[in-house]
XYZ file of C-alpha atoms in Angstrom:
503
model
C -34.775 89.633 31.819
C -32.758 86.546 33.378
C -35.491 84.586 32.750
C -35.373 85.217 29.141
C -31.891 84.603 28.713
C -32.105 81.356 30.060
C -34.963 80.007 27.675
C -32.781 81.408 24.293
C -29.844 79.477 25.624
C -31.629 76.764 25.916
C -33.499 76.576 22.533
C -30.664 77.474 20.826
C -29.026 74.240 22.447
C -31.697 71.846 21.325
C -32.014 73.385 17.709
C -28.134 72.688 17.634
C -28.622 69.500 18.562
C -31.453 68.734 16.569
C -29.621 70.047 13.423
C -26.707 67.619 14.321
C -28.445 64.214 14.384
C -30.277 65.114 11.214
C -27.056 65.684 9.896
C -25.525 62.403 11.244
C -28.690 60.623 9.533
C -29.052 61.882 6.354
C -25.391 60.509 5.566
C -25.596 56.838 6.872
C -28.742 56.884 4.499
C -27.053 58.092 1.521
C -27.708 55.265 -0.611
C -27.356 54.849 -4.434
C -29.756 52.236 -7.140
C -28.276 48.524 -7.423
C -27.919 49.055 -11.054
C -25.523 45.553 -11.792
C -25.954 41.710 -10.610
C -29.790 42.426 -8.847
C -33.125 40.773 -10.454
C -36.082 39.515 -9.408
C -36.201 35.780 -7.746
C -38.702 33.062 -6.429
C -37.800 30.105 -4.984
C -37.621 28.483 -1.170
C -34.258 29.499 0.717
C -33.605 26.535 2.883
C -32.018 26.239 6.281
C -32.026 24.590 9.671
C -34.344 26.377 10.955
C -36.552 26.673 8.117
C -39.262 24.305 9.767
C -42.519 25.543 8.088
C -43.905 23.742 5.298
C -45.808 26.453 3.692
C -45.728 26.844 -0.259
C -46.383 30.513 -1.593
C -48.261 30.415 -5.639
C -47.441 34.418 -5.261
C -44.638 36.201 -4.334
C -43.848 40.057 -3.854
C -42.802 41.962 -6.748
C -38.977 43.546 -6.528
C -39.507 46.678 -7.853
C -35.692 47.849 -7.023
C -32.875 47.763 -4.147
C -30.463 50.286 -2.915
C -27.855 50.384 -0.950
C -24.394 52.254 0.083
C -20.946 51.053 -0.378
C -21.586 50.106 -4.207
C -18.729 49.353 -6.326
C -19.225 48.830 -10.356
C -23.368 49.404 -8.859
C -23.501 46.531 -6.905
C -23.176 45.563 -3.376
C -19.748 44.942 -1.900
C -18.423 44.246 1.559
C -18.744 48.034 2.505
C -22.085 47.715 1.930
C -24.095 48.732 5.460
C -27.638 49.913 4.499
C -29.904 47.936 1.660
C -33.263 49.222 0.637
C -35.645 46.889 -0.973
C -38.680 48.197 -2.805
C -41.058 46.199 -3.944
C -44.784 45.759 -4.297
C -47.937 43.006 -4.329
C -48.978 40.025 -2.207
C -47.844 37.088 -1.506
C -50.783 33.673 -1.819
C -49.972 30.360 0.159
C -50.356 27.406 -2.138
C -52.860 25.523 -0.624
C -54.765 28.352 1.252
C -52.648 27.981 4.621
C -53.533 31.302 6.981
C -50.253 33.567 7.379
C -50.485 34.678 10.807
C -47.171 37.095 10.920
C -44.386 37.987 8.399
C -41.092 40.265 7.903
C -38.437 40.610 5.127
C -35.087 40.169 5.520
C -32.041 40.030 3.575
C -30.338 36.310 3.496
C -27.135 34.593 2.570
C -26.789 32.077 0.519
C -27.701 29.519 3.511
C -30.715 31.464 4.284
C -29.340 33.311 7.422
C -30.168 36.482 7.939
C -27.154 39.430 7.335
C -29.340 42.079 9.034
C -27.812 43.663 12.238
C -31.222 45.582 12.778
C -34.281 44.394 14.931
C -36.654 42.797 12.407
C -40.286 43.122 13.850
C -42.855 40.769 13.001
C -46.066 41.687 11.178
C -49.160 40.361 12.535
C -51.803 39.594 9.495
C -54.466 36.307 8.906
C -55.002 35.300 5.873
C -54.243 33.133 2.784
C -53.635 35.780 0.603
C -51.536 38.916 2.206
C -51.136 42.794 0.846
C -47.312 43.321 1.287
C -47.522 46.689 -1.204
C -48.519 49.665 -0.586
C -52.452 51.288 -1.205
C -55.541 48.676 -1.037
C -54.341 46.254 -3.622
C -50.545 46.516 -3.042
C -50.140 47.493 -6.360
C -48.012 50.967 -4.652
C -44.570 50.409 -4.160
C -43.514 49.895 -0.413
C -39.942 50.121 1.248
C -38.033 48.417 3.869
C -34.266 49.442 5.144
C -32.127 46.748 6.526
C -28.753 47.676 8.084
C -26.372 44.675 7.045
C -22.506 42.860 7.795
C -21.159 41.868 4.888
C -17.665 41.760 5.654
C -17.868 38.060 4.909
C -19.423 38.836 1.497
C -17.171 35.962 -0.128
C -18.706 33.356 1.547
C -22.278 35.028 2.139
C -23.201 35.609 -1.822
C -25.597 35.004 -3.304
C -27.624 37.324 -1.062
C -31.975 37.056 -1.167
C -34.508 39.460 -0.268
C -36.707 36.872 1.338
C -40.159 37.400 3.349
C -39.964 35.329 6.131
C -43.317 34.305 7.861
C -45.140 31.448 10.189
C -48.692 30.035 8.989
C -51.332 29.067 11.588
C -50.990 25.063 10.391
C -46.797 25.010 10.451
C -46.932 26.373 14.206
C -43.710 28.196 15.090
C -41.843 26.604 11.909
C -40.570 29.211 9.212
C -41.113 29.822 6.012
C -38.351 31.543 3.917
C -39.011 32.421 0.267
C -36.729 34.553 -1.943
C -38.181 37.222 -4.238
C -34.466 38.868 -5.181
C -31.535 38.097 -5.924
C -28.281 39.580 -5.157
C -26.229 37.740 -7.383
C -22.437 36.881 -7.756
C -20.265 36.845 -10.678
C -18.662 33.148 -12.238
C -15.062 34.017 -12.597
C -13.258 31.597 -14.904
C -9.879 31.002 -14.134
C -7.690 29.001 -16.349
C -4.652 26.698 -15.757
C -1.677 26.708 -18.189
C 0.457 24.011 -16.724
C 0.454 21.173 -18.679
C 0.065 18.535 -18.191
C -0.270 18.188 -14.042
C 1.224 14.741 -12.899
C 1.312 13.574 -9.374
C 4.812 14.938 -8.787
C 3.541 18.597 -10.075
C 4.813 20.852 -7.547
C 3.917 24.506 -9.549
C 0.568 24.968 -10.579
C 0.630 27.925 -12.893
C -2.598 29.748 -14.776
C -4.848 33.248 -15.071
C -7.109 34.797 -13.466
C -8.775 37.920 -12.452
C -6.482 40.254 -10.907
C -6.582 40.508 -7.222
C -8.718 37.430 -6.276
C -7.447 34.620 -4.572
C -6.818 31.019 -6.012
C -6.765 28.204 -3.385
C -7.513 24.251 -4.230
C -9.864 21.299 -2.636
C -8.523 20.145 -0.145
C -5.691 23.372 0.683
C -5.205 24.603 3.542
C -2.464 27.258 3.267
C -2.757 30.279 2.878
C -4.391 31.328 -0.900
C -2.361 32.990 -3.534
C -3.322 36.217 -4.996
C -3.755 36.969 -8.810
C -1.082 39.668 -10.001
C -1.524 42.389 -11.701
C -0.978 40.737 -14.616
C -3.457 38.392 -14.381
C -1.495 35.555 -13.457
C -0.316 33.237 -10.777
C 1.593 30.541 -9.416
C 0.951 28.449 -6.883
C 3.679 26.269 -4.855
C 2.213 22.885 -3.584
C 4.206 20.816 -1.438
C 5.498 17.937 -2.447
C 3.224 14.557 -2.799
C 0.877 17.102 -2.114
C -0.847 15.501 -5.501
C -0.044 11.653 -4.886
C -2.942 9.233 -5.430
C -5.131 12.282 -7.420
C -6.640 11.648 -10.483
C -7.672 15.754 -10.915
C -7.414 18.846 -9.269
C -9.572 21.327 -8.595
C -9.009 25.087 -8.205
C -11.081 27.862 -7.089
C -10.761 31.285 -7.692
C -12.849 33.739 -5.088
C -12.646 37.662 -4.565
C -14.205 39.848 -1.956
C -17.514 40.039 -3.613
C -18.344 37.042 -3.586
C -17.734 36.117 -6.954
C -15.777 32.822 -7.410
C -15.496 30.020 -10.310
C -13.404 26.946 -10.723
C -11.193 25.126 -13.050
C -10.516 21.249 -12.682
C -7.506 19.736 -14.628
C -6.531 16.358 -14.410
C -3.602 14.943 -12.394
C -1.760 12.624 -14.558
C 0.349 9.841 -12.953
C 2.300 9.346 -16.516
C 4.062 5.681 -16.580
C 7.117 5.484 -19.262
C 8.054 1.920 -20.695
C 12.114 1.016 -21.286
C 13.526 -1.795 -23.334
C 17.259 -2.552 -23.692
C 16.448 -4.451 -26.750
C 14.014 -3.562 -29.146
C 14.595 -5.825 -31.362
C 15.511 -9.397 -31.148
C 17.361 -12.052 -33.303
C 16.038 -15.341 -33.119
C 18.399 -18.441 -33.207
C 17.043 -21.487 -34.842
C 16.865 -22.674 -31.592
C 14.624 -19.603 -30.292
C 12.178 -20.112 -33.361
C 11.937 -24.123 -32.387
C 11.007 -22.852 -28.646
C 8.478 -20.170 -29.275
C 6.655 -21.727 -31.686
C 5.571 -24.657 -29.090
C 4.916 -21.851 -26.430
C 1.895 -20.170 -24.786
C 0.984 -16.793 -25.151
C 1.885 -16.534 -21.122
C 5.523 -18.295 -22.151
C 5.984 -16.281 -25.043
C 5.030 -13.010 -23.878
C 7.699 -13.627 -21.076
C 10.549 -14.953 -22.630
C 10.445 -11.861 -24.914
C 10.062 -9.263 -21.867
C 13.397 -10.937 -20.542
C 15.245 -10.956 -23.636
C 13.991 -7.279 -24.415
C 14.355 -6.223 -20.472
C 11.213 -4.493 -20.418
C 10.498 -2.342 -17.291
C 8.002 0.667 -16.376
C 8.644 3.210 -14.236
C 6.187 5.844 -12.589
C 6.521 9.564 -12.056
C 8.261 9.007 -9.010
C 11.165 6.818 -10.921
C 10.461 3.620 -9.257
C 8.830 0.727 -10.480
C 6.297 0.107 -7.810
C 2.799 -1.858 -8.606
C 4.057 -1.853 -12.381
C 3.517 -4.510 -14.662
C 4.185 -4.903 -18.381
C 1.648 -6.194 -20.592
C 0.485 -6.877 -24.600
C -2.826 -6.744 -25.694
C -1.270 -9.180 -28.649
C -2.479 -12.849 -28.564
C -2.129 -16.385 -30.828
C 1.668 -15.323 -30.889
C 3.020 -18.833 -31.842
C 0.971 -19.342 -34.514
C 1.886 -15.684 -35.566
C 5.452 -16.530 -35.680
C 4.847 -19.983 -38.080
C 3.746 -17.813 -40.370
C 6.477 -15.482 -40.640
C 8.778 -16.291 -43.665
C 12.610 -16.788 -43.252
C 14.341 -13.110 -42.210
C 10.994 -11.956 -41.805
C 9.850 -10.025 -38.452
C 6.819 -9.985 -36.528
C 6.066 -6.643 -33.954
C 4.551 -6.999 -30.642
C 3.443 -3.822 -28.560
C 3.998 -3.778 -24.906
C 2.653 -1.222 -22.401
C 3.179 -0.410 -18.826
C 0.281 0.270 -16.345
C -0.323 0.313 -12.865
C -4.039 -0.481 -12.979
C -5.203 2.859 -13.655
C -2.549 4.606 -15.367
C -1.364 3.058 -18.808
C 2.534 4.313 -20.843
C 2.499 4.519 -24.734
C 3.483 1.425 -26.274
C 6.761 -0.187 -26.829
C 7.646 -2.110 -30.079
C 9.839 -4.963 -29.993
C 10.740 -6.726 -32.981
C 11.516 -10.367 -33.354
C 13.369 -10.839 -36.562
C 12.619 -15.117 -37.342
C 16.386 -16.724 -38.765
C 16.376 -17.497 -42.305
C 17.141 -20.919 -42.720
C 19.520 -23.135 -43.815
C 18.826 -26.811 -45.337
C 19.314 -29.066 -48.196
C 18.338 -28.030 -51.417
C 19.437 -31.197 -52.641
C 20.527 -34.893 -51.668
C 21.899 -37.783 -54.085
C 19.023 -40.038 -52.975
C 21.383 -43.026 -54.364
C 24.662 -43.853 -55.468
C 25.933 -47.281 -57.204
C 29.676 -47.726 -56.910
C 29.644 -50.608 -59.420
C 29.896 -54.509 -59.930
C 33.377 -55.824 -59.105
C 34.929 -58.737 -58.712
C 36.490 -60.097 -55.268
C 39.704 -58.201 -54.346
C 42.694 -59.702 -53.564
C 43.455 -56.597 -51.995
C 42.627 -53.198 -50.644
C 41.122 -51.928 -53.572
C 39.557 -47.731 -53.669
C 36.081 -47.823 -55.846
C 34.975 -44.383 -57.135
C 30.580 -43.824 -57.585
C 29.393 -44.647 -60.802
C 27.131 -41.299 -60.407
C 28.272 -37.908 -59.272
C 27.769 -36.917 -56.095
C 24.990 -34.134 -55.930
C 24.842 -32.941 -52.209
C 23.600 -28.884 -52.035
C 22.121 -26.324 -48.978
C 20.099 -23.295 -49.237
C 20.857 -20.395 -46.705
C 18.742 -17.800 -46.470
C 20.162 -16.504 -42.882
C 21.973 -13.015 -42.874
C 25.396 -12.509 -44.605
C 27.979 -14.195 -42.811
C 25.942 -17.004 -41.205
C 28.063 -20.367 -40.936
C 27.134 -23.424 -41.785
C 29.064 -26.684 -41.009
C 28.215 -30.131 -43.208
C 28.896 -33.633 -41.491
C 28.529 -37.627 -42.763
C 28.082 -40.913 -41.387
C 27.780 -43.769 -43.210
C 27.048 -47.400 -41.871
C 28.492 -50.882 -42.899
C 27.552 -52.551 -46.343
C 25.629 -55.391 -45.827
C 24.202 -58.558 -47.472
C 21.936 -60.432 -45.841
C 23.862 -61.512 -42.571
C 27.253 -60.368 -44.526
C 29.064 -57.141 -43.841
C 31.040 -56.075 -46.529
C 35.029 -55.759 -45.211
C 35.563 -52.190 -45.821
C 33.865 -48.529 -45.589
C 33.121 -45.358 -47.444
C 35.383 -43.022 -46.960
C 35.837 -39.076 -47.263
C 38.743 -38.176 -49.321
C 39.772 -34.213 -49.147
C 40.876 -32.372 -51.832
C 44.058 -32.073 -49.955
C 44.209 -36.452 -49.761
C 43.419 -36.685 -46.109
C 41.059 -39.082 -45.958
C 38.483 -40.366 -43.322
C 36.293 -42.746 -42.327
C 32.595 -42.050 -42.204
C 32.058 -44.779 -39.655
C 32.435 -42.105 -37.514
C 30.654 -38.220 -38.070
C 33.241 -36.100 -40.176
C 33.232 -33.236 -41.325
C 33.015 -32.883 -44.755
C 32.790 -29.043 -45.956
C 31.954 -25.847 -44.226
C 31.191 -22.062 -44.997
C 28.960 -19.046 -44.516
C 26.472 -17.415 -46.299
C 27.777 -14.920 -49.372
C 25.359 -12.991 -51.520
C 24.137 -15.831 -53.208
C 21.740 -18.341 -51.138
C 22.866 -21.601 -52.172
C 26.020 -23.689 -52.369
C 26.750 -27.144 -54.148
C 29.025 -28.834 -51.617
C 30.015 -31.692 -54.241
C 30.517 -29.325 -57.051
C 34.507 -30.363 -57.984
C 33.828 -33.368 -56.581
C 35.538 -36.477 -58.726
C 34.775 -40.148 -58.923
C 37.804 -41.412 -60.190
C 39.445 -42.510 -56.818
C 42.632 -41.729 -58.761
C 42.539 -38.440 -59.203
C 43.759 -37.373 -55.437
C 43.494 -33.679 -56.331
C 39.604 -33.166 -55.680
C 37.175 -34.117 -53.107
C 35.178 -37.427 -53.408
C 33.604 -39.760 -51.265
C 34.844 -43.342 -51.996
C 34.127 -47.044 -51.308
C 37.485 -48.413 -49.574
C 36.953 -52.492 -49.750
C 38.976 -54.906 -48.186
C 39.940 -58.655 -49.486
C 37.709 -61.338 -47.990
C 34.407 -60.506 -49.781
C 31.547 -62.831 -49.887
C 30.198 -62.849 -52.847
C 28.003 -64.565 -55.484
C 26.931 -63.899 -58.908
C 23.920 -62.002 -57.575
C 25.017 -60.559 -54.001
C 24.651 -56.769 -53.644
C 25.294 -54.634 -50.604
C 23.993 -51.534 -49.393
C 24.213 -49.128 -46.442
C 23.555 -45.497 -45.754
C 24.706 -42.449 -45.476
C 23.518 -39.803 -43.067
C 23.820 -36.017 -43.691
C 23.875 -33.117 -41.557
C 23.742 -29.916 -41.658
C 24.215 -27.312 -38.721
C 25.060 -23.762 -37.661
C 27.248 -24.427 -35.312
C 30.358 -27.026 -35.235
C 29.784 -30.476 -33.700
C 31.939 -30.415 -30.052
């Protein structure tokens, strides 16, 4: 009776045991279809150690995968058990002899993500059954335990048969016939525009995935639950950039980018956009080089660029405008002419600046007396005043702005006959009675322009050197005159007319 005891206590320890690691198993294995982001693949997975240079022209059929730790019904990084089923053969190209094989479940650099002991299958032959029954054609399973707690930077995932071919030695061969794929996520960026001096970096993306940048290497910022985010660069962080990438990522694996150019926006300044030329200016430009020209107007403008940053570093100022003397001859009095200037550093160009040279109208005879005959007379005894025997007809055209002065001068020189100088002068008589002597430059009227564009300086004018109360210009002669019946003299009178006042 002891005896018998003994055995039941024993059996009925093993059955509990038993029952207890059948248990344990059946709930590791509880595994669930791949229904999302799975499909069939062929194609070489390449790595270091992928040595072999074996071609397949057939692959194994994916029939399905499953797996625990599914989220949405694919694979996440909870994910601990995949089961691939699949069916077929698999054919070297160019009738190689597969010597051994295994599958195996691969990261997107072809390294295996399988924790469990892989044996190899020993086979020979070009052409190998993977599937189950005589022809492969029954579906066959393989369980893999897997790490995928680095799923973000292991996806894409392959279900790859791995095997060595008598003529590649010990190299590998690694060829895909799954794929375990990832999602694109497409984040956007709303800031706009990003310049080099950007130090927020705002957009959207998919809720609870991280957003970090080329280059970064902070810590990345996590979407809201609102979809958005913000991201804090520090500063100069985008100096010298042209663009900027960002990439969004989440724990499975699924990532996407978004590239926005980095601006490095250059603003042009002018004190002066426009510009009054003197008479003085027009004479000058109009002789000058484009090189000349284009400077003389930055410095009367006081064109400058600045960067981003404010400062003016590696800026210059520039016109695409050429021929700019000849385009200024052909500008009519009070007229204007417009040359666009830019700033750029070489790479980075402003909008354009207009600056405006307005050309002087002029002002000028309209009309000169080209001679004037004060007479025949006989020899004076004495100082004796001779008044023209024509009117004087001396007139200007001013087409500057309203308010532009003009100042009128006359010389005249001696009278001569042959080798005799007559003993006198012409003279300028006011309308007030001063007079004076045009031996020297006097002036003889001034004023500025009105509404009307032309004056007639010797309208009013008399020639009766009598009649003291108007303006005339007068032949003063002095006793001593050689003369004959036939001797004439003659002289000339110069005119000027000016904008400013003679010193």
């Amino acid at each position: 009776m002891r005896i018998k005891r003994v055995v039941i206590f024993i059996l009925f320890i093993l059955m509990s045991v038993g029952i207890t690691l059948n248990y344990s198993r059946v709930q590791a294995l509880a595994l669930s279809t791949v229904t999302s982001n799975v499909s069939s693949y062929g194609g070489r997975v390449y790595t270091a150690d992928d040595s072999g240079n074996t071609a397949l022209s057939n692959y194994p059929t994916f029939v399905n995968a499953q797996a625990d730790g599914l989220i949405n019904g694919r694979i996440s990084k909870d994910t601990q058990n995949i089961t691939l089923t699949f069916n077929g053969n698999m054919t070297t190209k160019g009738g190689e002899t597969i010597n051994s094989y295994h599958f195996d479940v691969l990261d997107r650099n072809g390294n295996t993500v399988a924790t469990n002991t892989l044996g190899w299958t020993t086979v020979n032959g070009s052409s190998i059954t993977v599937g189950g029954g005589i022809f492969g054609t029954n579906n066959k399973t393989q369980s893999f335990t897997v790490n995928l707690a680095n799923l973000k930077d292991q996806m894409p995932l392959y279900a790859a048969v791995v095997f060595k071919t008598n003529e590649d030695g010990a190299g590998l061969n690694k060829y895909a016939f799954a794929q375990f794929k990832k999602n694109t996520l497409t984040p956007k960026i709303t800031t706009d525009p990003i310049t080099q001096a950007t130090e927020v970096i705002e957009g959207t993306g998919t809720a609870g995935s991280d957003i970090t940048y080329d280059g970064y290497s902070g810590d990345p910022v996590t979407v809201g639950a609102d979809g958005k985010f913000k991201m804090e660069l520090s500063k100069g962080a985008l100096s010298g950039k042209t663009s900027i990438t960002l990439i969004e990522s989440d724990d499975m694996g699924d990532s996407g980018t978004v590239t926005s150019a980095v601006t490095n926006p250059i603003t042009i300044e002018a004190e002066k956009t426009s510009i009054d030329l003197s008479s003085s200016d027009e004479s000058k430009l109009e002789s000058m080089s484009d090189t000349d020209f284009i400077s003389w107007v930055k410095d009367q403008a006081v064109l400058s660029g600045k960067n981003v940053f404010g400062n003016s570093d590696g800026i210059t100022i520039k016109t695409d405008s050429t021929g700019l003397a000849a385009a200024l001859k052909k500008v009519a009095d009070n007229g204007s002419m417009t040359i666009d200037f830019y700033a750029t550093d070489g790479s980075s160009k402003s909008e354009t600046k207009t600056i405006t040279l307005v050309k002087p109208g002029t002002v000028k005879f309209s009309a000169v007396s080209d001679s004037i005959s004060f007479g025949t007379h006989p020899v004076p005894t004495a100082e004796a005043i001779y008044g023209p025997t024509t009117a004087w007809n001396v007139a200007i055209s001013d087409t500057r702005s309203t308010g532009s002065k003009w100042y009128l001068y006359a010389t005249a020189t001696n009278l001569v006959s042959g080798s005799h100088t007559l003993p006198g002068n012409l003279v300028y008589r006011s309308a007030s009675g001063q007079s004076s002597n045009l031996t020297k430059s006097t002036l003889i009227d001034q004023g500025e322009r009105d509404s009307n564009s032309g004056t007639t300086v010797t309208d009013g004018w008399t020639t009766d050197p009598t009649d003291k109360s108007k303006a005339g210009i007068f032949l003063d002669t002095q006793p001593g005159v050689y003369a004959t019946s036939d001797t004439q003299y003659s002289g000339t009178i110069n005119w000027t007319l000016s904008d400013v006042p003679e010193p």
